Coordinates of C-alpha atoms (C1' of nucleotides) in Angstrom, one line a residue:
Chain A
X1 CA -13.6 -28.3 14.5
X2 CA -14.3 -29.5 18.2
X3 CA -14.7 -33.1 18.4
X4 CA -11.3 -35.5 18.0
X5 CA -13.4 -36.8 15.3
X6 CA -14.1 -33.6 13.3
X7 CA -10.0 -32.8 14.1
X8 CA -9.1 -36.2 12.5
X9 CA -11.2 -36.2 9.4
X10 CA -9.3 -32.6 8.1
X11 CA -6.4 -33.9 8.9
X12 CA -6.7 -37.1 6.8
X13 CA -9.5 -36.0 4.4
X14 CA -8.9 -31.8 4.4
X15 CA -7.2 -31.4 1.0
X16 CA -11.0 -33.4 -0.4
X17 CA -12.4 -29.7 1.2
X18 CA -9.6 -27.1 1.0
X19 CA -7.0 -26.1 -1.3
X20 CA -3.6 -27.6 -0.6
X21 CA -0.4 -25.3 0.1
X22 CA -2.4 -22.4 0.5
X23 CA -3.3 -20.6 3.7
X24 CA -4.5 -17.6 5.2
X25 CA -2.8 -15.7 8.3
X26 CA -5.0 -13.0 9.9
X27 CA -4.1 -10.5 12.4
X28 CA -7.0 -8.5 13.9
X29 CA -5.8 -5.1 15.5
X30 CA -8.0 -4.6 18.3
X31 CA -7.6 -1.3 20.9
X32 CA -7.8 -1.0 24.1
X33 CA -7.1 0.0 26.4
X34 CA -5.0 2.7 24.7
X35 CA -3.1 0.2 23.3
X36 CA -3.0 -1.3 20.4
X37 CA -3.2 -5.0 20.4
X38 CA -3.6 -8.5 18.2
X39 CA -5.2 -11.5 18.7
X40 CA -3.0 -14.4 19.5
X41 CA -4.1 -18.4 19.8
X42 CA -2.4 -21.3 21.5
X43 CA -2.2 -24.0 19.0
X44 CA -3.0 -27.0 20.6
X45 CA 0.7 -28.7 22.0
X46 CA 2.7 -26.3 20.4
X47 CA 4.8 -24.4 23.2
X48 CA 4.5 -21.0 21.2
X49 CA 1.4 -18.5 20.4
X50 CA 0.4 -18.1 16.8
X51 CA -2.2 -16.3 14.1
X52 CA -5.3 -16.8 13.7
X53 CA -6.1 -18.9 9.9
X54 CA -7.4 -21.4 8.3
X55 CA -7.6 -22.7 4.5
X56 CA -9.0 -22.2 1.5
X57 CA -12.5 -24.1 0.5
X58 CA -12.3 -25.6 -3.2
X59 CA -14.8 -23.6 -4.7
X60 CA -14.9 -20.6 -2.5
X61 CA -13.4 -17.0 -3.9
X62 CA -10.7 -15.7 -1.6
X63 CA -12.2 -12.7 0.1
X64 CA -15.0 -15.1 1.3
X65 CA -12.7 -17.2 2.8
X66 CA -10.6 -14.4 5.0
X67 CA -14.2 -13.1 5.8
X68 CA -15.2 -16.4 6.8
X69 CA -12.3 -17.5 8.8
X70 CA -13.0 -14.6 10.7
X71 CA -16.0 -14.6 11.4
X72 CA -15.6 -18.3 12.7
X73 CA -13.1 -16.9 15.4
X74 CA -14.6 -13.3 16.5
X75 CA -18.1 -13.5 15.5
X76 CA -17.9 -10.6 13.6
X77 CA -18.7 -9.8 10.2
X78 CA -18.5 -6.0 10.5
X79 CA -15.3 -5.5 10.2
X80 CA -12.5 -3.6 7.8
X81 CA -10.6 -6.6 6.3
X82 CA -7.2 -6.2 3.7
X83 CA -5.0 -8.2 2.1
X84 CA -2.3 -6.9 2.1
X85 CA 1.3 -9.4 1.8
X86 CA 1.6 -13.3 0.3
X87 CA 4.5 -14.7 2.8
X88 CA 6.5 -18.1 0.9
X89 CA 10.2 -17.0 1.1
X90 CA 10.6 -19.7 3.6
X91 CA 9.5 -22.8 1.8
X92 CA 9.7 -24.7 5.0
X93 CA 7.0 -23.6 7.2
X94 CA 5.7 -27.4 7.4
X95 CA 8.7 -28.7 8.7
X96 CA 7.5 -27.7 12.1
X97 CA 4.9 -30.4 11.6
X98 CA 5.2 -34.2 11.5
X99 CA 3.4 -37.5 11.6
X100 CA 5.0 -38.0 15.0
X101 CA 3.0 -34.7 16.2
X102 CA -0.2 -34.9 15.1
X103 CA -0.3 -38.6 16.5
X104 CA 0.8 -37.4 19.6
X105 CA -1.4 -34.3 19.4
X106 CA -4.7 -35.2 17.9
X107 CA -4.6 -39.1 18.0
X108 CA -4.3 -38.6 13.7
X109 CA -2.9 -41.2 12.0
X110 CA -0.7 -39.8 8.9
X111 CA 1.9 -40.7 6.6
X112 CA 4.4 -37.9 5.8
X113 CA 3.1 -36.9 2.6
X114 CA -0.4 -35.8 4.3
X115 CA -1.3 -32.5 3.2
X116 CA -0.9 -30.4 6.1
X117 CA 3.1 -31.4 6.2
X118 CA 3.5 -30.0 2.7
X119 CA 4.8 -26.3 1.4
X120 CA 2.3 -23.8 2.4
X121 CA 2.0 -20.1 1.2
X122 CA 0.8 -17.6 3.8
X123 CA -1.6 -15.4 2.4
X124 CA -1.4 -12.0 5.4
X125 CA -4.8 -10.4 5.8
X126 CA -4.9 -7.1 8.5
X127 CA -8.6 -6.4 9.9
X128 CA -10.0 -3.7 12.3
X129 CA -12.4 -5.1 14.7
X130 CA -14.0 -3.0 18.1
X131 CA -12.6 -5.2 20.8
X132 CA -15.2 -4.4 23.1
X133 CA -17.6 -6.5 20.7
X134 CA -15.1 -9.2 20.4
X135 CA -16.5 -12.8 21.0
X136 CA -13.4 -15.2 20.7
X137 CA -14.4 -18.2 19.7
X138 CA -11.9 -21.9 21.0
X139 CA -11.7 -25.1 19.4
X140 CA -10.4 -28.4 19.2
X141 CA -6.9 -26.8 17.4
X142 CA -6.6 -23.8 19.9
X143 CA -7.3 -24.0 23.4
X144 CA -6.5 -20.4 24.5
X145 CA -6.2 -16.8 22.9
X146 CA -4.6 -13.3 24.4
X147 CA -4.5 -10.2 23.4
X148 CA -1.6 -9.0 23.1
X149 CA 0.5 -5.4 23.1
X150 CA 1.7 -5.0 19.1
X151 CA 4.8 -3.8 21.2
X152 CA 5.1 -6.9 23.6
X153 CA 4.4 -9.7 20.6
X154 CA 6.4 -12.9 22.1
X155 CA 7.8 -15.3 19.5
X156 CA 5.0 -16.9 16.5
X157 CA 5.1 -20.0 15.2
X158 CA 6.5 -20.4 11.8
X159 CA 7.8 -17.3 10.7
X160 CA 4.9 -15.6 11.9
X161 CA 6.7 -12.7 13.8
X162 CA 7.5 -10.7 10.1
X163 CA 3.6 -11.5 9.1
X164 CA 2.5 -9.0 12.4
X165 CA 5.5 -6.9 11.4
X166 CA 4.7 -6.1 8.0
X167 CA 1.2 -6.0 9.1
X168 CA 1.6 -3.5 11.2
X169 CA 4.1 -1.2 8.5
X170 CA 0.8 -1.7 5.7
X171 CA -1.6 -0.4 8.4
X172 CA 0.4 2.5 8.8
X173 CA 0.8 2.7 5.3
X174 CA -2.9 2.0 5.5
X175 CA -3.7 4.9 8.0
X176 CA -2.5 7.5 5.0
X177 CA -4.5 7.2 2.5
X178 CA -7.7 5.5 4.1
X179 CA -9.9 6.6 7.1
X180 CA -9.2 4.1 10.0
X181 CA -11.5 4.1 13.8
X182 CA -14.3 3.2 12.4
X183 CA -13.9 -0.4 13.1
X184 CA -11.9 0.2 16.5
X185 CA -13.9 2.8 18.2
X186 CA -17.3 2.2 20.1
X187 CA -20.0 4.0 17.7
X188 CA -19.2 7.5 19.8
X189 CA -15.7 8.7 20.6
X190 CA -14.2 11.4 21.5
X191 CA -11.1 13.7 20.7
X192 CA -9.0 12.5 23.3
X193 CA -9.6 8.5 22.6
X194 CA -9.4 8.6 18.8
X195 CA -6.3 11.2 19.1
X196 CA -5.1 8.5 21.3
X197 CA -5.6 5.7 18.8
X198 CA -3.8 7.7 16.2
X199 CA -1.1 8.1 18.2
X200 CA -0.8 4.7 19.2
X201 CA -1.2 3.1 15.8
X202 CA 1.4 5.4 14.2
X203 CA 3.6 5.4 17.6
X204 CA 4.4 8.4 17.9
X205 CA 2.7 12.0 19.1
X206 CA 0.4 14.2 17.5
X207 CA -0.2 17.8 18.5
X208 CA -4.1 17.3 19.8
X209 CA -5.4 20.2 18.3
X210 CA -3.6 20.3 15.0
X211 CA -5.1 16.3 15.0
X212 CA -8.8 17.2 15.8
X213 CA -8.5 20.2 13.3
X214 CA -7.8 18.1 10.7
X215 CA -10.2 15.4 10.9
X216 CA -13.1 18.0 11.4
X217 CA -11.6 19.5 8.0
X218 CA -11.4 16.4 5.9
X219 CA -15.2 16.2 7.3
X220 CA -14.4 12.5 8.3
X221 CA -15.7 13.2 12.1
X222 CA -18.8 15.1 13.5
X223 CA -19.8 16.4 17.0
X224 CA -22.5 15.8 18.7
X225 CA -24.5 17.4 21.1
X226 CA -23.3 14.6 23.7
X227 CA -21.0 14.5 26.0
X228 CA -19.5 11.2 28.3
X229 CA -18.5 11.8 31.7
X230 CA -15.0 10.9 32.7
X231 CA -15.3 11.5 36.9
X232 CA -13.4 14.4 38.2
X233 CA -12.2 16.3 35.1
X234 CA -13.9 18.3 32.2
X235 CA -16.9 16.3 30.4
X236 CA -15.2 15.5 26.5
X237 CA -17.9 15.9 23.6
X238 CA -18.6 12.9 22.0
X239 CA -18.0 12.5 17.8
X240 CA -18.9 10.1 15.4
X241 CA -17.4 8.9 12.0
X242 CA -19.3 11.1 9.2
X243 CA -20.4 7.7 7.3
X244 CA -20.6 9.1 3.8
X245 CA -17.4 11.1 4.1
X246 CA -16.3 8.1 5.5
X247 CA -17.5 6.0 2.2
X248 CA -15.9 8.2 0.3
X249 CA -12.6 8.9 1.4
X250 CA -11.8 5.2 1.5
X251 CA -13.1 5.1 -1.7
X252 CA -11.0 7.4 -3.1
X253 CA -7.9 7.8 -1.0
X254 CA -6.7 10.4 0.8
X255 CA -3.2 12.5 1.2
X256 CA -2.8 14.0 4.7
X257 CA -0.2 14.0 7.2
X258 CA -1.4 14.6 10.6
Chain B
X1 CA 10.2 -25.1 -22.9
X2 CA 10.6 -25.2 -26.4
X3 CA 9.9 -28.9 -27.5
X4 CA 6.3 -30.8 -27.7
X5 CA 8.3 -33.2 -25.1
X6 CA 9.7 -30.8 -23.1
X7 CA 6.0 -29.2 -22.8
X8 CA 4.3 -32.2 -22.6
X9 CA 6.4 -33.4 -19.5
X10 CA 5.0 -30.2 -17.9
X11 CA 1.4 -31.1 -18.9
X12 CA 2.0 -34.5 -17.0
X13 CA 4.8 -34.0 -14.5
X14 CA 4.9 -30.6 -13.7
X15 CA 3.2 -31.3 -10.3
X16 CA 5.8 -32.6 -9.2
X17 CA 8.0 -30.0 -9.5
X18 CA 5.5 -27.2 -9.4
X19 CA 3.0 -26.3 -6.8
X20 CA 0.2 -26.6 -7.6
X21 CA -3.3 -23.7 -6.7
X22 CA -0.8 -21.2 -7.5
X23 CA 0.7 -19.2 -9.5
X24 CA 2.1 -15.9 -10.7
X25 CA 1.1 -13.4 -12.8
X26 CA 3.3 -10.6 -13.8
X27 CA 2.4 -6.7 -15.1
X28 CA 6.0 -5.7 -16.5
X29 CA 5.8 -2.2 -16.6
X30 CA 8.0 -0.2 -19.7
X31 CA 7.9 3.0 -21.1
X32 CA 8.6 3.8 -24.7
X33 CA 7.8 7.0 -26.9
X34 CA 5.9 8.4 -24.1
X35 CA 3.9 5.6 -23.4
X36 CA 3.2 3.5 -20.5
X37 CA 3.5 -0.2 -21.8
X38 CA 3.1 -3.8 -20.3
X39 CA 4.0 -7.3 -21.5
X40 CA 1.7 -8.9 -23.7
X41 CA 1.9 -12.6 -24.6
X42 CA 0.0 -14.4 -27.5
X43 CA -0.5 -18.0 -25.4
X44 CA -0.3 -20.7 -28.2
X45 CA -3.8 -21.7 -29.5
X46 CA -5.9 -19.0 -27.6
X47 CA -7.3 -16.3 -29.2
X48 CA -6.6 -13.6 -26.7
X49 CA -3.6 -12.2 -25.1
X50 CA -2.0 -13.2 -21.4
X51 CA 0.1 -12.1 -19.3
X52 CA 3.7 -13.5 -18.8
X53 CA 3.4 -15.9 -15.9
X54 CA 4.2 -18.8 -14.3
X55 CA 4.6 -21.7 -11.6
X56 CA 6.7 -22.1 -8.5
X57 CA 8.7 -24.5 -7.3
X58 CA 8.0 -26.9 -4.6
X59 CA 11.4 -25.6 -3.1
X60 CA 11.8 -22.4 -4.4
X61 CA 11.1 -19.4 -2.1
X62 CA 8.0 -17.2 -3.8
X63 CA 10.2 -14.0 -4.4
X64 CA 12.9 -16.4 -6.2
X65 CA 10.1 -17.5 -8.2
X66 CA 8.9 -14.1 -9.5
X67 CA 12.3 -13.1 -10.3
X68 CA 12.8 -16.2 -12.9
X69 CA 10.0 -16.4 -14.1
X70 CA 10.7 -12.6 -15.5
X71 CA 14.4 -13.4 -15.9
X72 CA 13.1 -15.8 -18.2
X73 CA 11.1 -14.0 -20.0
X74 CA 12.8 -11.2 -20.6
X75 CA 16.6 -11.7 -19.6
X76 CA 16.5 -9.2 -17.2
X77 CA 18.0 -9.3 -13.9
X78 CA 18.2 -5.5 -12.6
X79 CA 14.7 -4.3 -12.2
X80 CA 12.1 -3.4 -9.4
X81 CA 9.8 -6.0 -9.0
X82 CA 6.6 -5.7 -6.3
X83 CA 4.0 -7.8 -5.0
X84 CA 0.9 -6.2 -5.2
X85 CA -2.0 -8.4 -4.6
X86 CA -3.5 -12.3 -4.7
X87 CA -6.7 -13.0 -7.4
X88 CA -8.8 -15.6 -6.0
X89 CA -12.3 -14.5 -6.1
X90 CA -13.0 -16.0 -9.6
X91 CA -12.6 -20.0 -8.4
X92 CA -13.3 -21.0 -12.0
X93 CA -10.2 -19.7 -13.5
X94 CA -9.3 -23.2 -14.5
X95 CA -12.5 -23.7 -16.2
X96 CA -10.8 -22.4 -19.5
X97 CA -8.6 -25.0 -20.1
X98 CA -9.6 -28.9 -20.6
X99 CA -7.9 -31.9 -21.7
X100 CA -10.1 -31.8 -25.3
X101 CA -8.0 -28.1 -25.1
X102 CA -4.8 -29.9 -24.7
X103 CA -4.7 -32.6 -27.0
X104 CA -5.6 -30.7 -29.7
X105 CA -2.4 -28.1 -28.8
X106 CA 0.0 -29.6 -27.4
X107 CA -0.7 -33.1 -28.7
X108 CA -0.7 -34.2 -24.3
X109 CA -3.5 -36.6 -23.3
X110 CA -4.6 -35.2 -19.8
X111 CA -7.6 -36.1 -17.5
X112 CA -10.1 -34.0 -15.6
X113 CA -7.8 -33.6 -12.4
X114 CA -4.4 -32.9 -14.3
X115 CA -3.1 -30.7 -11.8
X116 CA -3.4 -27.5 -14.5
X117 CA -7.2 -27.8 -14.5
X118 CA -7.3 -26.9 -11.2
X119 CA -8.3 -23.9 -9.1
X120 CA -5.4 -21.9 -9.3
X121 CA -5.0 -19.1 -7.2
X122 CA -2.7 -16.0 -8.8
X123 CA 0.0 -14.1 -7.1
X124 CA 0.1 -10.2 -8.7
X125 CA 3.4 -8.9 -9.3
X126 CA 4.7 -5.5 -11.3
X127 CA 8.0 -5.2 -12.7
X128 CA 9.3 -1.7 -13.9
X129 CA 11.8 -2.5 -16.5
X130 CA 13.9 -0.6 -19.2
X131 CA 12.3 -0.9 -22.3
X132 CA 15.3 -1.3 -24.4
X133 CA 17.4 -3.1 -22.2
X134 CA 14.3 -5.7 -22.5
X135 CA 15.4 -9.2 -25.0
X136 CA 11.8 -11.3 -24.3
X137 CA 12.2 -15.2 -24.9
X138 CA 8.7 -17.0 -27.0
X139 CA 8.7 -20.3 -25.9
X140 CA 6.3 -23.3 -26.7
X141 CA 3.3 -22.2 -25.1
X142 CA 4.2 -18.6 -25.9
X143 CA 4.7 -17.6 -29.8
X144 CA 4.5 -13.7 -29.9
X145 CA 4.2 -11.1 -27.6
X146 CA 3.7 -7.1 -27.7
X147 CA 4.4 -4.1 -25.9
X148 CA 0.2 -3.0 -25.6
X149 CA -0.3 0.4 -24.4
X150 CA -1.7 0.6 -20.9
X151 CA -4.8 2.3 -22.1
X152 CA -5.3 0.3 -24.9
X153 CA -5.5 -2.4 -23.3
X154 CA -7.1 -5.5 -25.3
X155 CA -9.6 -8.4 -23.3
X156 CA -7.4 -10.5 -21.3
X157 CA -7.3 -13.9 -20.6
X158 CA -8.6 -15.6 -17.4
X159 CA -9.7 -12.5 -14.9
X160 CA -6.3 -10.7 -15.4
X161 CA -8.0 -7.8 -16.5
X162 CA -8.1 -6.9 -13.6
X163 CA -5.1 -7.8 -12.8
X164 CA -4.0 -5.0 -15.1
X165 CA -5.7 -2.6 -13.9
X166 CA -4.8 -3.4 -10.3
X167 CA -1.5 -2.9 -10.8
X168 CA -1.9 0.2 -12.6
X169 CA -3.5 1.5 -9.5
X170 CA -0.9 -0.3 -7.3
X171 CA 1.6 1.5 -9.6
X172 CA 0.4 5.0 -8.6
X173 CA -0.1 4.4 -5.2
X174 CA 3.9 3.2 -5.1
X175 CA 4.9 6.6 -7.5
X176 CA 4.0 8.6 -4.3
X177 CA 5.6 6.5 -1.0
X178 CA 9.0 5.3 -3.2
X179 CA 11.4 6.8 -5.7
X180 CA 9.9 5.6 -9.2
X181 CA 12.0 5.6 -12.3
X182 CA 15.2 3.9 -11.6
X183 CA 14.1 1.2 -13.8
X184 CA 12.2 2.6 -16.4
X185 CA 14.4 5.3 -17.8
X186 CA 18.4 4.8 -18.9
X187 CA 21.3 5.7 -16.3
X188 CA 21.1 9.3 -17.9
X189 CA 17.8 11.2 -19.0
X190 CA 16.6 14.5 -19.3
X191 CA 14.0 16.5 -17.1
X192 CA 11.2 16.1 -20.2
X193 CA 11.9 12.5 -20.3
X194 CA 11.2 11.9 -16.2
X195 CA 8.6 14.3 -16.0
X196 CA 6.7 12.8 -19.1
X197 CA 7.1 9.6 -17.6
X198 CA 5.3 10.8 -14.3
X199 CA 2.5 12.1 -16.5
X200 CA 2.5 8.9 -18.2
X201 CA 2.4 7.0 -15.3
X202 CA -0.5 9.5 -13.5
X203 CA -2.1 10.5 -16.5
X204 CA -2.6 13.4 -15.7
X205 CA -0.3 16.9 -16.5
X206 CA 2.1 17.9 -14.1
X207 CA 3.4 21.3 -13.8
X208 CA 7.3 21.1 -15.5
X209 CA 8.8 23.7 -13.3
X210 CA 7.4 22.7 -9.9
X211 CA 8.0 19.0 -11.1
X212 CA 11.7 19.2 -11.2
X213 CA 11.9 21.5 -8.5
X214 CA 10.4 18.2 -6.5
X215 CA 12.7 15.8 -7.5
X216 CA 15.7 18.0 -7.1
X217 CA 14.1 19.3 -3.5
X218 CA 13.8 15.8 -2.5
X219 CA 17.8 15.3 -3.9
X220 CA 16.3 12.6 -5.9
X221 CA 18.3 13.2 -8.9
X222 CA 21.1 15.4 -10.0
X223 CA 22.2 17.6 -12.7
X224 CA 25.1 16.3 -14.8
X225 CA 27.3 18.6 -16.8
X226 CA 26.7 16.8 -20.1
X227 CA 23.4 17.7 -22.2
X228 CA 22.1 15.4 -25.2
X229 CA 21.4 16.7 -28.7
X230 CA 17.4 16.4 -29.6
X231 CA 18.1 18.0 -33.1
X232 CA 16.8 21.0 -33.9
X233 CA 16.2 22.4 -30.2
X234 CA 18.0 23.4 -27.1
X235 CA 19.9 20.8 -25.6
X236 CA 18.8 19.9 -22.6
X237 CA 21.0 18.7 -19.3
X238 CA 20.6 15.7 -18.4
X239 CA 19.9 14.1 -15.1
X240 CA 21.1 11.3 -13.0
X241 CA 18.8 9.1 -9.7
X242 CA 21.1 10.4 -7.0
X243 CA 21.6 6.2 -5.7
X244 CA 21.9 7.2 -2.1
X245 CA 19.2 9.8 -1.2
X246 CA 16.7 7.3 -4.2
X247 CA 18.2 3.6 -1.9
X248 CA 16.6 5.8 1.4
X249 CA 13.6 6.9 -0.2
X250 CA 13.3 4.0 -1.1
X251 CA 13.2 2.2 2.4
X252 CA 11.5 4.9 4.8
X253 CA 9.2 5.9 1.8
X254 CA 8.1 9.7 1.1
X255 CA 4.8 11.1 1.6
X256 CA 4.6 14.3 -1.2
X257 CA 2.2 15.7 -4.3
X258 CA 3.8 16.3 -7.9
Chain C
dT1 C1' 20.0 35.1 -41.0
dT2 C1' 15.3 33.1 -39.9
dC3 C1' 12.6 30.1 -38.3
dT4 C1' 10.4 26.4 -35.2
dA5 C1' 10.5 23.8 -31.7
dT6 C1' 12.1 22.6 -26.9
dT7 C1' 14.0 23.5 -23.1
dC8 C1' 15.1 26.7 -18.9
dT9 C1' 13.9 29.0 -14.8
dG10 C1' 11.9 32.5 -10.7
dT11 C1' 8.4 35.1 -8.6
dA12 C1' 4.2 36.0 -6.1
dA13 C1' -0.2 34.1 -3.8
dT14 C1' -2.3 30.6 -1.6
dA15 C1' -3.0 26.5 1.0
dT16 C1' -1.4 23.4 4.2
dT17 C1' 0.9 22.4 8.5
dT18 C1' 3.4 23.1 12.7
dA19 C1' 3.6 25.1 17.0
dC20 C1' 2.2 27.1 20.6
dG21 C1' -0.3 28.2 26.9
dC22 C1' -3.8 29.1 28.7
dA23 C1' -8.9 29.2 30.6
dA24 C1' -12.9 26.1 31.6
dT25 C1' -14.4 22.0 33.4
dT26 C1' -16.0 18.3 36.3
dA27 C1' -16.1 15.4 40.5
dT28 C1' -13.8 14.3 44.5
dT29 C1' -11.6 16.1 49.1
dT30 C1' -11.2 19.1 52.6
Chain D
dA1 C1' -18.4 26.4 50.0
dA2 C1' -13.9 26.0 48.4
dA3 C1' -9.3 24.3 47.0
dT4 C1' -7.4 20.6 44.4
dA5 C1' -6.3 17.8 40.5
dA6 C1' -6.6 15.9 36.2
dT7 C1' -8.7 16.6 32.2
dT8 C1' -10.1 18.8 27.9
dG9 C1' -11.4 22.6 24.4
dC10 C1' -9.6 26.4 22.2
dG11 C1' -7.2 30.3 18.5
dT12 C1' -3.5 32.1 16.2
dA13 C1' 1.0 33.7 14.3
dA14 C1' 5.1 31.2 12.0
dA15 C1' 6.9 28.4 8.8
dT16 C1' 6.9 25.5 4.7
dA17 C1' 4.5 23.8 1.1
dT18 C1' 2.7 24.1 -3.4
dT19 C1' 0.4 25.7 -6.9
dA20 C1' -0.1 29.4 -11.1
dC21 C1' 2.2 31.2 -14.5
dA22 C1' 5.3 33.3 -19.2
dG23 C1' 9.4 34.7 -21.4
dA24 C1' 14.2 34.3 -22.4
dA25 C1' 18.1 31.4 -24.8
dT26 C1' 18.8 26.9 -27.7
dA27 C1' 19.8 23.9 -31.8
dG28 C1' 19.4 22.9 -36.0
dA29 C1' 17.2 23.1 -40.0
dA30 C1' 15.7 25.8 -44.2

DNA sequence: TTCTATTCTGTAATATTTACGCAATTATTT
DNA sequence: AAATAATTGCGTAAATATTACAGAATAGAA
């Protein structure tokens, strides 16, 4: 959605293509420099930042919509995506939008009952992506983005701070049940890297020896014969996820501590 | 909703009061005679059974709607209620309804674009209720109900078999993270009762000695000085949930096996 | 009193988790 | 070539948690 015509058409006629009253918000997690980050977008004309999101096409399965929205934004299709909650306890989310605002920002003439001003429930998805492979697309609505440390999330539009908080909580729950990492790390990684990833996600220290023992015992990762050169230090071995066991664990679930 | 006038008004004008395109489906679990049951309703005119559910009022918080729908149906307000998934991958749920059907069943004259024929996402909630305290209300749409063993769920309307399956899966997941039982059992209960409840929910045998040891160690239940008389057998002691520890565990989560 | 069905209780073996420190490695600096 | 600084890699013992398992006690009915 890049030209003004397209935007105006979306505002005026979008309800013909998309379901009103329901939207998708995505919390996209990436990992970089030992930090867990989420992708935030600058919505044109708004002071604050917000989550990437979008609407569901009228004949589009929900899951497809979630993947589409993510792909439009990140160009990634290989990622971990999971629905985690529907937000709808604040019935007035739409009150932050108005015809005046739309005229000003987009030059779109709308009436009070335009579909975008109506109450909208938001279905929250969280995604795990390989930060280095992401290629963010901005558009007419969103003219800027940044990767924000999860510990330093600014005030967000609507009730999206709650969405982020819940996403993090659900990610931390998920990490006890399913293997996490495949979509956040490069193909090959070192123990210190994955160790640090888990510590970052859980927000607490994990004994490195016990941690690697655990992953190896579970069969989730396997040691390669290569090492990485990391400057004036001992060269760490590289590891890889064990595809078969990883998939199995994803399906079956695991119960463990780290 | 009991008179035909009310129903017709709902069909024709419901979209003014309720959000279209979104509904709530509740899987209400009860426990009786060592069986885990769910509440099914007979929808008037349909051959099959379906889940209780309803729509969200335009200015009603989502959570409130879920509680309201449950209360209208069961008259209970003290229960465990948890959102677990949004179903929307089958965009054609509404195709099972038509103007002809509505004219026939309810005497309501509708057009193809009536709000009830449009695609509707369904937000799944599961509830845990004390079977003995429930007082089911039927209405014009639903003229019968029954408590159905979770292992013998018949073919349900729309994609609701999937909803039930997922609810059960999420309940089984929940039982590892939060104390469950307070809303399924009477105030005072015996070890064999709660033991059997857990076995039933998890669908597997649990060593009774280890099980009670676990609950006691976690501090979730406490032994009372009373016993229950159960016929020609040794009288079991009664237990109660430890309110404080139970709430704590609900909030903090627990990780354990049984 | 006996019978039957059910509750109640403890311990030993096994498995898992936790705690913990030092030698090896690497490139850079001296 | 040796010293340095920062980092990785590795093993074991103690503590804790889980599992497996059986027989005595009880209550009412016969």
